[in-house]
PDB file of C-alpha atoms in Angstrom:
ATOM      1  CA  MET G  18     -12.145  24.408   8.695  1.00  0.00           C
ATOM      2  CA  GLY G  19     -12.978  23.868   5.092  1.00  0.00           C
ATOM      3  CA  LYS G  20     -14.186  20.739   3.430  1.00  0.00           C
ATOM      4  CA  PHE G  21     -13.753  19.341   0.030  1.00  0.00           C
ATOM      5  CA  PRO G  22     -16.162  16.809  -1.557  1.00  0.00           C
ATOM      6  CA  GLY G  23     -14.445  13.321  -1.788  1.00  0.00           C
ATOM      7  CA  VAL G  24     -11.574  14.344   0.653  1.00  0.00           C
ATOM      8  CA  LYS G  25     -11.310  12.508   4.041  1.00  0.00           C
ATOM      9  CA  VAL G  26      -8.863  13.304   6.780  1.00  0.00           C
ATOM     10  CA  ILE G  27      -7.691  10.403   8.895  1.00  0.00           C
ATOM     11  CA  GLY G  28      -6.245  11.139  12.209  1.00  0.00           C
ATOM     12  CA  ASN G  29      -5.519  14.575  13.790  1.00  0.00           C
ATOM     13  CA  ASN G  30      -2.604  16.804  14.667  1.00  0.00           C
ATOM     14  CA  VAL G  31      -2.414  15.782  18.250  1.00  0.00           C
ATOM     15  CA  GLY G  32       0.916  14.727  19.637  1.00  0.00           C
ATOM     16  CA  ASN G  33       3.415  13.531  16.911  1.00  0.00           C
ATOM     17  CA  ALA G  34       0.806  11.973  14.774  1.00  0.00           C
ATOM     18  CA  THR G  35       0.343  13.703  11.315  1.00  0.00           C
ATOM     19  CA  PRO G  36      -3.049  13.518   9.570  1.00  0.00           C
ATOM     20  CA  LYS G  37      -3.253  11.372   6.454  1.00  0.00           C
ATOM     21  CA  ILE G  38      -5.614  12.397   3.732  1.00  0.00           C
ATOM     22  CA  ILE G  39      -7.566  10.066   1.450  1.00  0.00           C
ATOM     23  CA  ILE G  40      -9.039  11.541  -1.742  1.00  0.00           C
ATOM     24  CA  ARG G  41     -11.784   9.653  -3.618  1.00  0.00           C
ATOM     25  CA  GLY G  42     -10.282   6.879  -5.367  1.00  0.00           C
ATOM     26  CA  GLY G  43      -7.670   6.197  -2.739  1.00  0.00           C
ATOM     27  CA  SER G  44      -7.652   3.040  -0.638  1.00  0.00           C
ATOM     28  CA  LEU G  45      -7.338   1.938   2.950  1.00  0.00           C
ATOM     29  CA  SER G  46      -6.880  -1.775   2.446  1.00  0.00           C
ATOM     30  CA  MET G  47      -4.328  -3.515   4.353  1.00  0.00           C
ATOM     31  CA  ASN G  48      -1.882  -4.064   1.492  1.00  0.00           C
ATOM     32  CA  ASN G  49      -2.600  -0.916  -0.545  1.00  0.00           C
ATOM     33  CA  GLN G  50      -2.667   2.251   1.619  1.00  0.00           C
ATOM     34  CA  ALA G  51      -2.848   5.043  -0.814  1.00  0.00           C
ATOM     35  CA  TYR G  52      -2.711   8.416   0.974  1.00  0.00           C
ATOM     36  CA  ALA G  53      -2.549  11.714  -0.840  1.00  0.00           C
ATOM     37  CA  VAL G  54       0.958  13.233  -1.503  1.00  0.00           C
ATOM     38  CA  TYR G  55       1.776  17.087  -1.359  1.00  0.00           C
ATOM     39  CA  ASP G  56       3.307  19.126  -4.116  1.00  0.00           C
ATOM     40  CA  VAL G  57       4.493  22.306  -2.575  1.00  0.00           C
ATOM     41  CA  ASP G  58       5.796  24.485  -5.232  1.00  0.00           C
ATOM     42  CA  GLY G  59       7.109  21.469  -7.254  1.00  0.00           C
ATOM     43  CA  LEU G  60       8.537  19.612  -4.341  1.00  0.00           C
ATOM     44  CA  LEU G  61       6.815  16.460  -3.469  1.00  0.00           C
ATOM     45  CA  TYR G  62       6.080  15.302   0.197  1.00  0.00           C
ATOM     46  CA  THR G  63       4.615  12.068   1.445  1.00  0.00           C
ATOM     47  CA  ASP G  64       3.740  13.406   4.964  1.00  0.00           C
ATOM     48  CA  TYR G  65       1.891  16.659   5.735  1.00  0.00           C
ATOM     49  CA  PRO G  66       4.145  19.762   5.192  1.00  0.00           C
ATOM     50  CA  GLY G  67       3.516  21.275   8.672  1.00  0.00           C
ATOM     51  CA  PHE G  68       6.190  23.972   7.957  1.00  0.00           C
ATOM     52  CA  ILE G  69       3.699  25.912   5.778  1.00  0.00           C
ATOM     53  CA  ASP G  70       2.297  29.114   7.014  1.00  0.00           C
ATOM     54  CA  PRO G  71      -1.295  29.168   6.083  1.00  0.00           C
ATOM     55  CA  GLN G  72      -1.124  32.863   5.439  1.00  0.00           C
ATOM     56  CA  GLN G  73       1.511  32.234   2.574  1.00  0.00           C
ATOM     57  CA  ILE G  74      -0.785  29.828   0.627  1.00  0.00           C
ATOM     58  CA  LYS G  75      -1.810  31.232  -2.788  1.00  0.00           C
ATOM     59  CA  SER G  76      -3.818  28.212  -4.022  1.00  0.00           C
ATOM     60  CA  ILE G  77      -4.738  24.629  -3.314  1.00  0.00           C
ATOM     61  CA  THR G  78      -5.630  22.193  -5.943  1.00  0.00           C
ATOM     62  CA  ILE G  79      -6.676  18.534  -5.326  1.00  0.00           C
ATOM     63  CA  LEU G  80      -6.021  15.986  -7.883  1.00  0.00           C
ATOM     64  CA  ARG G  81      -7.789  12.556  -7.728  1.00  0.00           C
ATOM     65  CA  SER G  82      -5.732   9.326  -8.042  1.00  0.00           C
ATOM     66  CA  LEU G  83      -5.858   8.843 -11.892  1.00  0.00           C
ATOM     67  CA  ALA G  84      -4.779  12.440 -12.605  1.00  0.00           C
ATOM     68  CA  ALA G  85      -2.118  12.485  -9.662  1.00  0.00           C
ATOM     69  CA  THR G  86      -0.687   9.110 -10.883  1.00  0.00           C
ATOM     70  CA  ASN G  87      -0.477  10.361 -14.447  1.00  0.00           C
ATOM     71  CA  LYS G  88       1.509  13.474 -13.193  1.00  0.00           C
ATOM     72  CA  TYR G  89       3.621  11.956 -10.405  1.00  0.00           C
ATOM     73  CA  GLY G  90       3.697   8.322 -10.911  1.00  0.00           C
ATOM     74  CA  GLY G  91       2.770   5.501  -8.601  1.00  0.00           C
ATOM     75  CA  ILE G  92       3.712   7.360  -5.373  1.00  0.00           C
ATOM     76  CA  ALA G  93       0.471   9.562  -5.995  1.00  0.00           C
ATOM     77  CA  ARG G  94      -1.942   6.621  -6.465  1.00  0.00           C
ATOM     78  CA  GLY G  95      -3.852   8.027  -3.550  1.00  0.00           C
ATOM     79  CA  GLY G  96      -4.114  11.476  -5.134  1.00  0.00           C
ATOM     80  CA  ALA G  97      -2.234  14.749  -4.615  1.00  0.00           C
ATOM     81  CA  ILE G  98      -2.740  17.969  -3.118  1.00  0.00           C
ATOM     82  CA  VAL G  99      -0.969  20.779  -5.060  1.00  0.00           C
ATOM     83  CA  ILE G 100      -0.044  24.002  -2.957  1.00  0.00           C
ATOM     84  CA  ARG G 101       1.226  27.112  -4.405  1.00  0.00           C
ATOM     85  CA  LEU G 102       2.681  29.627  -2.002  1.00  0.00           C
ATOM     86  CA  LYS G 103       2.755  33.421  -2.453  1.00  0.00           C
ATOM     87  CA  GLY G 104       6.017  34.687  -3.961  1.00  0.00           C
ATOM     88  CA  ALA G 105       7.051  31.284  -5.503  1.00  0.00           C
ATOM     89  CA  LYS G 106       7.856  31.049  -9.006  1.00  0.00           C
TER      90      LYS G 106
END
């Protein structure tokens, strides 16, 4: 499993629980949970997009909270994981 500096995975993929990701600059305070969002070929997801076949991933880019908020608004205050799939335009 790969690692990215400043990226922390909370939880695991056991049972129905989906992992949450915190990117440096995100927060785990009680009133301000700021988890990363996922941009998959231009579609935004707040939960892990488990439907993705890892063999179809062309690239992954990680945006910290400020860059993600500038691009996607307040929903991305915890950062964003931008995934581009092979064959997508």
